[in-house]
mmCIF file of C-alpha atoms in Angstrom:
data_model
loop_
_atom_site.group_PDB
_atom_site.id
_atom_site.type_symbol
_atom_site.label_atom_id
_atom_site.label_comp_id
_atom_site.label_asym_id
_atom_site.label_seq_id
_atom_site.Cartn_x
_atom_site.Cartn_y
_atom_site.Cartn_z
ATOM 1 C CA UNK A 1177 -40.859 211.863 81.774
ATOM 2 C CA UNK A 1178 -41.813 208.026 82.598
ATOM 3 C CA UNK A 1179 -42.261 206.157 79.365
ATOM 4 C CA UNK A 1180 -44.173 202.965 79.380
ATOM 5 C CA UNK A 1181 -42.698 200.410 77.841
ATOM 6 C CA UNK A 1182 -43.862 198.059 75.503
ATOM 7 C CA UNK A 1183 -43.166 194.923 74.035
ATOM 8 C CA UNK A 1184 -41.994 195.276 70.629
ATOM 9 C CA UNK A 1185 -44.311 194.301 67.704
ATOM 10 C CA UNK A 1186 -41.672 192.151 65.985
ATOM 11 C CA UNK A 1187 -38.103 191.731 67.909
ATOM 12 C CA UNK A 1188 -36.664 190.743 65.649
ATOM 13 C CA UNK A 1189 -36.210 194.459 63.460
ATOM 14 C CA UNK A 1190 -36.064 195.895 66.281
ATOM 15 C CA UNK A 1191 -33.022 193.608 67.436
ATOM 16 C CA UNK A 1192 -31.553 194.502 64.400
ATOM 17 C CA UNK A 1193 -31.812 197.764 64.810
ATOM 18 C CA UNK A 1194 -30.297 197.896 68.117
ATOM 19 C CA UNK A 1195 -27.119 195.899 66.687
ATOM 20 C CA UNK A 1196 -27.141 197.982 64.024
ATOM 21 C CA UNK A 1197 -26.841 200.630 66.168
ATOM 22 C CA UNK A 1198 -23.501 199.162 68.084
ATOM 23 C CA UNK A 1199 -22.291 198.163 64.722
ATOM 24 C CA UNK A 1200 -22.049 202.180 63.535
ATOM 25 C CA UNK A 1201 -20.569 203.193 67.310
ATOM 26 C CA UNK A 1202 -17.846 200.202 66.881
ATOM 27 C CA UNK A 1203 -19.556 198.847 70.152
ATOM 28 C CA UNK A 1204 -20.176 195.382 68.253
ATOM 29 C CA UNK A 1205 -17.737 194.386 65.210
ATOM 30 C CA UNK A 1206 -18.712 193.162 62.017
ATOM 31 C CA UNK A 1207 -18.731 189.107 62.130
ATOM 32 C CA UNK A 1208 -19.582 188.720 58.579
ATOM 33 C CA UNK A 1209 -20.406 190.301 54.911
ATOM 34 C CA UNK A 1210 -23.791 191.179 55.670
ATOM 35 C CA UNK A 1211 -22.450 193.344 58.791
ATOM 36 C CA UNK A 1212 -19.605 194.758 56.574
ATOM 37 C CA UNK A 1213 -22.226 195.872 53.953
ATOM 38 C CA UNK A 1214 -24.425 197.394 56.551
ATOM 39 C CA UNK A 1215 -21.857 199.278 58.066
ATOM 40 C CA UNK A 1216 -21.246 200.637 54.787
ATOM 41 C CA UNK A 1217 -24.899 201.661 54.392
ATOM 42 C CA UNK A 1218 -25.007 203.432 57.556
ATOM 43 C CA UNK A 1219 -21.914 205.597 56.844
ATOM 44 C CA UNK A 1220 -23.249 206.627 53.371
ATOM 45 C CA UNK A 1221 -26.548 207.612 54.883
ATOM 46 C CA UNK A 1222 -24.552 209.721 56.951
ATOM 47 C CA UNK A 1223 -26.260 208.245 59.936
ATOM 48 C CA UNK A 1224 -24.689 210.500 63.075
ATOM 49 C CA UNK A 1225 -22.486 208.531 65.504
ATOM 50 C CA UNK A 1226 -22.917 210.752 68.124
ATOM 51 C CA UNK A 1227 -26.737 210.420 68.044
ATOM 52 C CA UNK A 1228 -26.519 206.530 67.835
ATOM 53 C CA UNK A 1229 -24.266 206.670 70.591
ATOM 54 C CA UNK A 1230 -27.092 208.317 72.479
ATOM 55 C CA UNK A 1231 -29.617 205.772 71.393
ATOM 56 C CA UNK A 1232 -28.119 203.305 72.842
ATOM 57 C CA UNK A 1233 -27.104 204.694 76.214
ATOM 58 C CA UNK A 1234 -30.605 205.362 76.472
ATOM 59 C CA UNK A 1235 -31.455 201.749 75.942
ATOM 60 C CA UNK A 1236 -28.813 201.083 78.605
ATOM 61 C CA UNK A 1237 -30.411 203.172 80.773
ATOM 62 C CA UNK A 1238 -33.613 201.378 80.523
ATOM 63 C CA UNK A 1239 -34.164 198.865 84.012
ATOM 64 C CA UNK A 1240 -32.387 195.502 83.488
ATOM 65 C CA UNK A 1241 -35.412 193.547 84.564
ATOM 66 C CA UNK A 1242 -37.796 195.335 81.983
ATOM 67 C CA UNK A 1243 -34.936 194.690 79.030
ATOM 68 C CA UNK A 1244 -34.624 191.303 79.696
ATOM 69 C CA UNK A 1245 -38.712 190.479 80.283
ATOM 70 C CA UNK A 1246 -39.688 192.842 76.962
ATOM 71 C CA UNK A 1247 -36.928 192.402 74.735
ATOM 72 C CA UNK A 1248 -35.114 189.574 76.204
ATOM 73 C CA UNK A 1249 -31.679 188.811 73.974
ATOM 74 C CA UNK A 1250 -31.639 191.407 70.899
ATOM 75 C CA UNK A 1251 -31.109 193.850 73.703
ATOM 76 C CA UNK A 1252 -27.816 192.603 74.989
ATOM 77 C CA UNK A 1253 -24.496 193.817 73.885
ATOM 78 C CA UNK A 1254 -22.912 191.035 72.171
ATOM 79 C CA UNK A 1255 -26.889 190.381 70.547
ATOM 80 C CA UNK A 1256 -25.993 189.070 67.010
ATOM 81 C CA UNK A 1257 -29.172 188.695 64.230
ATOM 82 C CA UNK A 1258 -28.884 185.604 62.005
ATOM 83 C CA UNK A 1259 -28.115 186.686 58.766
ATOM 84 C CA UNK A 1260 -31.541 186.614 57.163
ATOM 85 C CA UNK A 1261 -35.145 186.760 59.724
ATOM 86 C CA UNK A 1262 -37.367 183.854 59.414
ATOM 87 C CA UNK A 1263 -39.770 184.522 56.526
ATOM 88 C CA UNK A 1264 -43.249 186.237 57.757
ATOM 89 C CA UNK A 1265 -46.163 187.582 56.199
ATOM 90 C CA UNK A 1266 -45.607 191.200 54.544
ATOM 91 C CA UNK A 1267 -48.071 193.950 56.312
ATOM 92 C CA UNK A 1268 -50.735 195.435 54.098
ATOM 93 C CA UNK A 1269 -48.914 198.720 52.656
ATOM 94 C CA UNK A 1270 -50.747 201.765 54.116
ATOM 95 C CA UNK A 1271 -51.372 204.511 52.323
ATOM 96 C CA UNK A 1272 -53.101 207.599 53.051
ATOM 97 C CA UNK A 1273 -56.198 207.903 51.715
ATOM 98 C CA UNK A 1274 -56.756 211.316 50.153
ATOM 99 C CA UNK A 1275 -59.520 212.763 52.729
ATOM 100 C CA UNK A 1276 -59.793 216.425 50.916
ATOM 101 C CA UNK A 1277 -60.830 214.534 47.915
ATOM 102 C CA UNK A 1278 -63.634 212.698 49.835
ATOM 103 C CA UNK A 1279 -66.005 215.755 50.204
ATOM 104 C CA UNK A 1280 -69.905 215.079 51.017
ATOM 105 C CA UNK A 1281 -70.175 211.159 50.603
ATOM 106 C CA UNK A 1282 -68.398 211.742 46.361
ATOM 107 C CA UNK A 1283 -65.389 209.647 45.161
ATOM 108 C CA UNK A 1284 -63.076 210.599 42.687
ATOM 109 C CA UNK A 1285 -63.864 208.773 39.479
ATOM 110 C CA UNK A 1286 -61.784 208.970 35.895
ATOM 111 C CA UNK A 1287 -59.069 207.559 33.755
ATOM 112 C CA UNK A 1288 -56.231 207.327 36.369
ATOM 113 C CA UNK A 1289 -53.586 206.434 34.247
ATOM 114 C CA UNK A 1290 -54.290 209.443 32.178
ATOM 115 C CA UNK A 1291 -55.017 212.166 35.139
ATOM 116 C CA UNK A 1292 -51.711 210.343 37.083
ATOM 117 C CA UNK A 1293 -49.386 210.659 34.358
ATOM 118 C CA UNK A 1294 -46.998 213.328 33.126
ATOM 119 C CA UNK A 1295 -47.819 215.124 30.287
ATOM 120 C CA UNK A 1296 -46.698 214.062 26.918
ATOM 121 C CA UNK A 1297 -42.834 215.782 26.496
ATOM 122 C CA UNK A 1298 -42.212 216.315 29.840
ATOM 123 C CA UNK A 1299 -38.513 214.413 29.935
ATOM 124 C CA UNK A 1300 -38.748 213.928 33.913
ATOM 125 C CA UNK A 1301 -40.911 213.535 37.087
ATOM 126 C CA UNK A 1302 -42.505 216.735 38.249
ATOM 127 C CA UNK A 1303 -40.646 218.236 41.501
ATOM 128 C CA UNK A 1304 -43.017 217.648 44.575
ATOM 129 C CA UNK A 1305 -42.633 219.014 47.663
ATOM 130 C CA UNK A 1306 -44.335 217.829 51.274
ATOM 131 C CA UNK A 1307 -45.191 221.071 53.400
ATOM 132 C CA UNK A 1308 -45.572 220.902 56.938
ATOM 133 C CA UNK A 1309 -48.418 223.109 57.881
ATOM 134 C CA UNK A 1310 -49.246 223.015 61.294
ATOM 135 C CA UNK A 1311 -50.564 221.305 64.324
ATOM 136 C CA UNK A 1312 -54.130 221.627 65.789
ATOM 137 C CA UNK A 1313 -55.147 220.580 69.785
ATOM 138 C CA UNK A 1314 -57.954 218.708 70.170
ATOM 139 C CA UNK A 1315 -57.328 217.842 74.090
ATOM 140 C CA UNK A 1316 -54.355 218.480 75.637
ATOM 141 C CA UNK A 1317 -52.302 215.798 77.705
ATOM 142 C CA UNK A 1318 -53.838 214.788 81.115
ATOM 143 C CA UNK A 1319 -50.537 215.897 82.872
ATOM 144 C CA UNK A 1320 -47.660 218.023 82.054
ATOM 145 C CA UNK A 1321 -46.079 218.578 85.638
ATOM 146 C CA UNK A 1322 -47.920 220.937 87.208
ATOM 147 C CA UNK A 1323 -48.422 222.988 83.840
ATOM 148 C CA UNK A 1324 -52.301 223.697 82.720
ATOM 149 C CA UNK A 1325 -51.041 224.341 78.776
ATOM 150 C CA UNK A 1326 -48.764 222.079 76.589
ATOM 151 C CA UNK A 1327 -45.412 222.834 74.904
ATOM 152 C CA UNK A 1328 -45.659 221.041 71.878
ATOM 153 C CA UNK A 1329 -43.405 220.115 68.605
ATOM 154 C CA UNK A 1330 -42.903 218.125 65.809
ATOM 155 C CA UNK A 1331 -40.402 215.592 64.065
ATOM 156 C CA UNK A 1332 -40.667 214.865 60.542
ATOM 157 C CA UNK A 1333 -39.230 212.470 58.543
ATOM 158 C CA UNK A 1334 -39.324 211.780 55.362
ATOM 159 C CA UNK A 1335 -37.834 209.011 53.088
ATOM 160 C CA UNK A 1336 -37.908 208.315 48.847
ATOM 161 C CA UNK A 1337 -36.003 206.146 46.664
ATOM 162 C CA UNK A 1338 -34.376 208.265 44.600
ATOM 163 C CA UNK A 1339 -32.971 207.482 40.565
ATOM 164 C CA UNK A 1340 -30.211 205.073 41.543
ATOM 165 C CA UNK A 1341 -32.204 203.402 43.942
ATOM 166 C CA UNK A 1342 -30.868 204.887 47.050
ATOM 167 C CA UNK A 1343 -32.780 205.286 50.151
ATOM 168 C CA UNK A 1344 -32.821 208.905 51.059
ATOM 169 C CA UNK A 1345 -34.055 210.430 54.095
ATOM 170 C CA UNK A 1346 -34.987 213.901 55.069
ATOM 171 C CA UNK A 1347 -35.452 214.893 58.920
ATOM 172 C CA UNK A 1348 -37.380 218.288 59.942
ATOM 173 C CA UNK A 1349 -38.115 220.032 63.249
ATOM 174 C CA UNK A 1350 -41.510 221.672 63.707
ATOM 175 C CA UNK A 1351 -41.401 225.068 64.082
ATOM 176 C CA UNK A 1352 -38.683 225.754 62.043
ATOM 177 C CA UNK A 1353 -37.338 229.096 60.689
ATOM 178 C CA UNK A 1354 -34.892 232.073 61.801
ATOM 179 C CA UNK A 1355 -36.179 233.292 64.991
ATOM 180 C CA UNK A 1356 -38.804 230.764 65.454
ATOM 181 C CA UNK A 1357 -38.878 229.093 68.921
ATOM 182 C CA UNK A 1358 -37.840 225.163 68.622
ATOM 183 C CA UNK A 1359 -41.974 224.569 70.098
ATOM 184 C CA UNK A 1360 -45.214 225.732 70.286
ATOM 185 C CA UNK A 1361 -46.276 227.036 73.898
ATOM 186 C CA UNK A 1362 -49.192 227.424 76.187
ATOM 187 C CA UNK A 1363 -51.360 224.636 73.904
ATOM 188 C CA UNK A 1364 -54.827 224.378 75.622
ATOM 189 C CA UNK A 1365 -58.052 222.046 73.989
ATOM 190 C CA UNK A 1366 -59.146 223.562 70.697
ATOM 191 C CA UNK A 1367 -56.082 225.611 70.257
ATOM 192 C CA UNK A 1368 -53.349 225.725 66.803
ATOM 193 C CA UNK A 1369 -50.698 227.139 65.399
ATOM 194 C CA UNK A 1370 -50.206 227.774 61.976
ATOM 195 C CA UNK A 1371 -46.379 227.322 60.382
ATOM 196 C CA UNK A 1372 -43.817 228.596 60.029
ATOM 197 C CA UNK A 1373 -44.766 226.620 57.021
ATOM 198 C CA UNK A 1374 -41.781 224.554 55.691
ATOM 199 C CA UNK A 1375 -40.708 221.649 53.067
ATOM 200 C CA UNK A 1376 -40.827 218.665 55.192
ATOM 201 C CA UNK A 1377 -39.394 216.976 51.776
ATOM 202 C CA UNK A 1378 -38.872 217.965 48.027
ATOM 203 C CA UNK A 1379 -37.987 214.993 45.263
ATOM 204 C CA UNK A 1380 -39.081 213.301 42.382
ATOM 205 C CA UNK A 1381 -39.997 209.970 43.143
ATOM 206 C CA UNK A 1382 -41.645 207.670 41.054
ATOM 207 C CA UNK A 1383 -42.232 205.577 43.802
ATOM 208 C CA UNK A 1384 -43.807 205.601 47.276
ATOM 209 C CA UNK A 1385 -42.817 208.110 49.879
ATOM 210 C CA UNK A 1386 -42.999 207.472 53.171
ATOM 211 C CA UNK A 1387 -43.686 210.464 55.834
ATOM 212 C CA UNK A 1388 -43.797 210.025 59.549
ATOM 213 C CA UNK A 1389 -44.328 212.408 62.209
ATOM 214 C CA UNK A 1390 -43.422 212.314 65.706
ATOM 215 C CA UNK A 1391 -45.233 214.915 68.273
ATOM 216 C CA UNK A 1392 -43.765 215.453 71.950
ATOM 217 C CA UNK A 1393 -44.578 217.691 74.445
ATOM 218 C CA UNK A 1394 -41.937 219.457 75.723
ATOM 219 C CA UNK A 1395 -40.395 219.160 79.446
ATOM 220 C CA UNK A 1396 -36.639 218.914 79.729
ATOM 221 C CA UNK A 1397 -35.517 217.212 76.791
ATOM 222 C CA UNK A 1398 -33.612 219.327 73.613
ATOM 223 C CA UNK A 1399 -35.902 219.191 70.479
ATOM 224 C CA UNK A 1400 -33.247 219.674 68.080
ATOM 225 C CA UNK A 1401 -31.227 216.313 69.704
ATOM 226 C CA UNK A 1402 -34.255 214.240 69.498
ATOM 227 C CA UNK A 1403 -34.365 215.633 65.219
ATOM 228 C CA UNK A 1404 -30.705 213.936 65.358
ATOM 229 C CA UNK A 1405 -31.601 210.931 67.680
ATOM 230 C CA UNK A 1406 -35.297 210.366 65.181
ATOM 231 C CA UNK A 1407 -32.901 210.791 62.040
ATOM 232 C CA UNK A 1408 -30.679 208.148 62.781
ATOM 233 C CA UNK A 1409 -33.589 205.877 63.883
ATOM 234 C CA UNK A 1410 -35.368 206.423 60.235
ATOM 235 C CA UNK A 1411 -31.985 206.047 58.456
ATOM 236 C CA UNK A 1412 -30.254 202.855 60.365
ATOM 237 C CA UNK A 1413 -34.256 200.894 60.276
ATOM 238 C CA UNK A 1414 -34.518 201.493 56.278
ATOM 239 C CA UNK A 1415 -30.754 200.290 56.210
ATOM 240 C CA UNK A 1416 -31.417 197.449 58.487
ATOM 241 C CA UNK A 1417 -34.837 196.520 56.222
ATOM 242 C CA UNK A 1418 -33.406 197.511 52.568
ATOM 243 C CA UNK A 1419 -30.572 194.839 53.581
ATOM 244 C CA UNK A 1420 -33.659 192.376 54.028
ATOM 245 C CA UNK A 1421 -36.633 193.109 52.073
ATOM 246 C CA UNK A 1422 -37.950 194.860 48.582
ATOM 247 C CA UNK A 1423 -38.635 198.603 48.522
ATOM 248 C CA UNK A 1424 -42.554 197.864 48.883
ATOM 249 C CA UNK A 1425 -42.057 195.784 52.342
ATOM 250 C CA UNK A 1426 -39.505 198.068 53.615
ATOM 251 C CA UNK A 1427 -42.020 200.848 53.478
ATOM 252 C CA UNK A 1428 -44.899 198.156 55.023
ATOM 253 C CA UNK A 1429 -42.407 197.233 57.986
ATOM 254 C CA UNK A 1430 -40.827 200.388 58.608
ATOM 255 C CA UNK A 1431 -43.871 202.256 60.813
ATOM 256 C CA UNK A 1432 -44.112 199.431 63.432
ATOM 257 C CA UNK A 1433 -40.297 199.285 63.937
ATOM 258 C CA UNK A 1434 -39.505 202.843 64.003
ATOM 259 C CA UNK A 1435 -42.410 203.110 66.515
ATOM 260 C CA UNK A 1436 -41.079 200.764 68.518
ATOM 261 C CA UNK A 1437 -37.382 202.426 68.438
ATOM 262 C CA UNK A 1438 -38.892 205.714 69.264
ATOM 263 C CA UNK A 1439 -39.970 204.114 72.262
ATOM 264 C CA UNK A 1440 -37.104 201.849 73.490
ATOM 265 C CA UNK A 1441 -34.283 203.902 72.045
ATOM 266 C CA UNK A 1442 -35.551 208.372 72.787
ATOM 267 C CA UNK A 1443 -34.313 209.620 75.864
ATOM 268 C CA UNK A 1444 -37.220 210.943 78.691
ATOM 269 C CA UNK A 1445 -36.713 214.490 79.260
ATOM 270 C CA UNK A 1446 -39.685 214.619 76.854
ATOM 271 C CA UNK A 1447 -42.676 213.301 76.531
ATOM 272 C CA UNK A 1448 -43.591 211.157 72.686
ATOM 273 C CA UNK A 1449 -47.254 211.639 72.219
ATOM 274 C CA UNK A 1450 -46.773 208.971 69.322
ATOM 275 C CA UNK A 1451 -45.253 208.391 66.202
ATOM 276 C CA UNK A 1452 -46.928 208.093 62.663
ATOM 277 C CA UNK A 1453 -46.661 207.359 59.604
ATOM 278 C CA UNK A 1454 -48.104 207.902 55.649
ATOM 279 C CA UNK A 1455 -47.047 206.520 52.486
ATOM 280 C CA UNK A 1456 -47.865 208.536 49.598
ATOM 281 C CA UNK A 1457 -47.810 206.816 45.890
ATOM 282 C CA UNK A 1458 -46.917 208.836 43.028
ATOM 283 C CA UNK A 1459 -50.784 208.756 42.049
ATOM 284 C CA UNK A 1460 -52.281 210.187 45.462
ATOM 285 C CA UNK A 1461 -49.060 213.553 44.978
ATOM 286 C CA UNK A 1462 -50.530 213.982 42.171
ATOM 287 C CA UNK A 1463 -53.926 213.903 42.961
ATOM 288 C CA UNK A 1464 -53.204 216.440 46.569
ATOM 289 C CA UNK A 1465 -51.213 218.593 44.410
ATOM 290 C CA UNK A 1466 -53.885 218.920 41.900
ATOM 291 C CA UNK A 1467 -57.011 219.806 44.426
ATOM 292 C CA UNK A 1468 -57.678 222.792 46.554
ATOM 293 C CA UNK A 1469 -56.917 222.875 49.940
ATOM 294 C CA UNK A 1470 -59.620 221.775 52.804
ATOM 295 C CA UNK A 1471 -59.199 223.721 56.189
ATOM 296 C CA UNK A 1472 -59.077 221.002 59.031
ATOM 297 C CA UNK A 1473 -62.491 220.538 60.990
ATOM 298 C CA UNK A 1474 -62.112 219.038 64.539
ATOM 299 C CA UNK A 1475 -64.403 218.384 66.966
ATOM 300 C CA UNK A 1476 -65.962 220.242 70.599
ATOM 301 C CA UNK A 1477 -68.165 219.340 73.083
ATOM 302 C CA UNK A 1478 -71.141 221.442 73.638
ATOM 303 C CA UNK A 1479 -73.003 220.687 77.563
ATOM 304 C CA UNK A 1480 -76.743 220.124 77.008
ATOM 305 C CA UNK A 1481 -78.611 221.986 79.713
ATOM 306 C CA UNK A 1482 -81.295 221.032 81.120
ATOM 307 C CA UNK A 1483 -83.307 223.090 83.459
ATOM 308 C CA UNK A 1484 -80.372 224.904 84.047
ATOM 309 C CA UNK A 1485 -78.453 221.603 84.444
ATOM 310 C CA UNK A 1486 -75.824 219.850 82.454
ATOM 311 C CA UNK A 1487 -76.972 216.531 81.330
ATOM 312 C CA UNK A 1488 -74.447 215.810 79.016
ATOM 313 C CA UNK A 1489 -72.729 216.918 75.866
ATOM 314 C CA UNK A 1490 -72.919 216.914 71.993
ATOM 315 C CA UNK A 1491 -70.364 216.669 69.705
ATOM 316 C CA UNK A 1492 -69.957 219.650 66.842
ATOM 317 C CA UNK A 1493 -67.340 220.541 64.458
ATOM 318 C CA UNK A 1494 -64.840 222.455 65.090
ATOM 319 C CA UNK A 1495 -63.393 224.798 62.005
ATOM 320 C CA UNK A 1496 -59.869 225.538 62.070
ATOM 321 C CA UNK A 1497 -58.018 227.368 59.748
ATOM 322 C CA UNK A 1498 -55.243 225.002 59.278
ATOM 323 C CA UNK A 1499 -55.114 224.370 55.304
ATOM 324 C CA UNK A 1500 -54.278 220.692 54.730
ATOM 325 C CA UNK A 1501 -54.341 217.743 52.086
ATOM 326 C CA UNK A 1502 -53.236 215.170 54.329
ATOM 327 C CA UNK A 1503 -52.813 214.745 58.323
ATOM 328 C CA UNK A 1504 -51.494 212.581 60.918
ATOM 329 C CA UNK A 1505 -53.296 212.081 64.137
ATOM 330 C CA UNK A 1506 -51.494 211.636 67.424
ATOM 331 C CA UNK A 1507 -52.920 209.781 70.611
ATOM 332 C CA UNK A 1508 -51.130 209.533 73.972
ATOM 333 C CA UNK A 1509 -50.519 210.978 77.538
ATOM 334 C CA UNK A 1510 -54.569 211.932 77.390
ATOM 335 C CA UNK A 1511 -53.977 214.123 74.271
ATOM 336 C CA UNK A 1512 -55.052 214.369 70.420
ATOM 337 C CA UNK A 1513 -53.264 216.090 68.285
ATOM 338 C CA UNK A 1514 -53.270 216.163 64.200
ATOM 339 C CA UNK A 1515 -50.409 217.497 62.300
ATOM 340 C CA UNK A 1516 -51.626 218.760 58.980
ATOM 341 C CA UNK A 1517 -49.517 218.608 55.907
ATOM 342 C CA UNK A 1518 -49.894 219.707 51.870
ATOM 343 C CA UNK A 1519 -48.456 218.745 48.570
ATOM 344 C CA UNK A 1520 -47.003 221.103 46.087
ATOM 345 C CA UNK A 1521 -45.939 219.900 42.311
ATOM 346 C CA UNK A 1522 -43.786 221.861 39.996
ATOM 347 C CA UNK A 1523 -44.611 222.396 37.288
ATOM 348 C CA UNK A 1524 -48.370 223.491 38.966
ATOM 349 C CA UNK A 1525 -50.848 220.486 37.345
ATOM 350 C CA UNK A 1526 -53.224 222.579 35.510
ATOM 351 C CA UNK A 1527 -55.768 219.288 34.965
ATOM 352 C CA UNK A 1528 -58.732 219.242 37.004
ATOM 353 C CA UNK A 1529 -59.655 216.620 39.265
ATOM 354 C CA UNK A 1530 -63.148 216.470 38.560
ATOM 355 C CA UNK A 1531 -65.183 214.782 41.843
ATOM 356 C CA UNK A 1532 -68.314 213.115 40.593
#
């Protein structure tokens, strides 16, 4: 599949990256301490040589002329980053906003500190755990070679900082399970698929944790290589940033850069729909872990006839029965697709959320 490429939103990360990247394969040595203690970082987050290796190939691979207009140096092989980036303003942190608490127009209202914290005893952090539930078509892609249905799956991962301050990340493919098929088939406009349902992460975490999703419609490509080639681009971008930034800005910068990896570095035998990205405080797992579930609605077009004519269409929702707390929504190639995910805490928080 043709990719279109685009110029990175800051080269700079994504330079680093890419030497990052040659660093781990031995393709660049280190030239200093900073290099040495990355290289150290990327072994302990067992970042997979043979899928870097593929990373950059694919880069490689990429037409000369477009490299050097788009990315210009930090794509070259002997591409060295100074040893700290020019200072910049820090991106606004996104986090998801709880939706299936927003119900009707009401907010949630109350003593957060007292629904958000543990109870009194409890000696640690409750165990949460991020489930992938499913993915829901609202149009399919414009053009899969000749095909009139999508082939579609997901890439999930997932990073925390866990007790000692490490940076740990989790990668999933969606479907997942014994005997489930690595994607989802014969995908037309209003169609889903529920599960297999599966942990797309499981932690304590007092702080922020950052989940992002990568759809693709299938063509020739191997689903589970891209889960090793999107696993090494998480893990070598929060090494790259953690060398650079705090833990708050690290989470801030890391959607834009992995995007922009996903796009330079992924091979084309299949298509990426897009990649996105949620961070979830402690506060807003406990709040999804403490409501019910909503069932995604989505949208369809109903043709307004007219003396037996169609003069248009109206918009009307769309009920699915995809349970969810949060989702992701994915945009490209002509499609829409949401990915729809839940929260569960253990132990079960037996509080009420009360909406007012």
């Amino acid at each position: 599949m043709i990719r279109t490429l685009k110029a990175p939103r800051n080269p700079d990360l994504l330079g680093r990256v890419i030497a990052a990247l040659r660093l781990h394969t031995e393709q660049r040595r280190p030239r200093n301490a900073g290099d040495r203690a990355l290289a150290t970082a990327l072994k302990k987050a067992k970042v997979a040589p043979k899928a870097a290796r593929r990373l950059v190939g694919n880069l490689e691979e990429r037409p000369r002329r477009v490299r050097d207009r788009l990315l210009g140096e930090v794509a070259k092989p002997g591409y060295a980053p100074a040893p700290r980036p020019e200072p910049r303003p820090m991106p606004t942190l996104r986090t998801e906003i709880p939706v299936s608490a927003m119900v009707g127009g009401t907010a949630v209202h109350g003593a957060l500190n007292e629904i958000f914290s543990t109870d009194p005893g409890v000696d640690r952090l409750p165990l949460y755990t991020v489930r992938y539930q499913g993915v829901f078509c609202q149009e399919e892609t414009s053009w899969d070679r000749g095909s009139s249905s999508d082939e579609i799956y997901v890439i999930t991962s997932v990073v925390h900082i866990d007790a000692a301050g490490e940076n740990i990340t989790r990668t999933e493919r969606h479907p997942q399970g014994q005997g489930a098929a690595s994607y989802y088939g014969d995908l037309d406009d209003l169609d889903e698929r529920y599960g297999p349902v599966a942990a797309a992460w499981q932690g304590y975490s007092e702080h922020p944790v950052s989940v992002t999703s990568v759809l693709f419609e299938h063509d020739e490509g191997d689903p589970d290589a891209y889960r090793d080639e999107v696993d090494a681009i998480v893990k070598v971008t929060i090494a790259v940033l953690s060398k650079l930034y705090p833990p708050a800005a690290v989470l801030a910068l890391a959607h834009d850069t992995i995007t922009d990896a996903v796009n330079w570095l992924l091979g084309t035998g299949d298509d990426v729909i897009s990649t996105e990205t949620v961070v979830l405080p402690l506060s807003t797992l406990e709040l999804y872990s403490s409501l019910q579930w909503s069932f995604y609605i989505g949208e369809r077009r109903i043709p307004v006839i007219v003396n037996g004519q169609t003069r248009g269409f109206q918009v009307a929702p769309y009920s699915t029965s995809l349970p969810y707390h949060f989702f992701t929504l994915h945009q490209g190639s002509g499609a829409r697709y949401v990915v729809v995910f839940d929260v569960e805490r253990d132990p079960p928080n037996e509080r009420p959320v009360v909406l007012l």
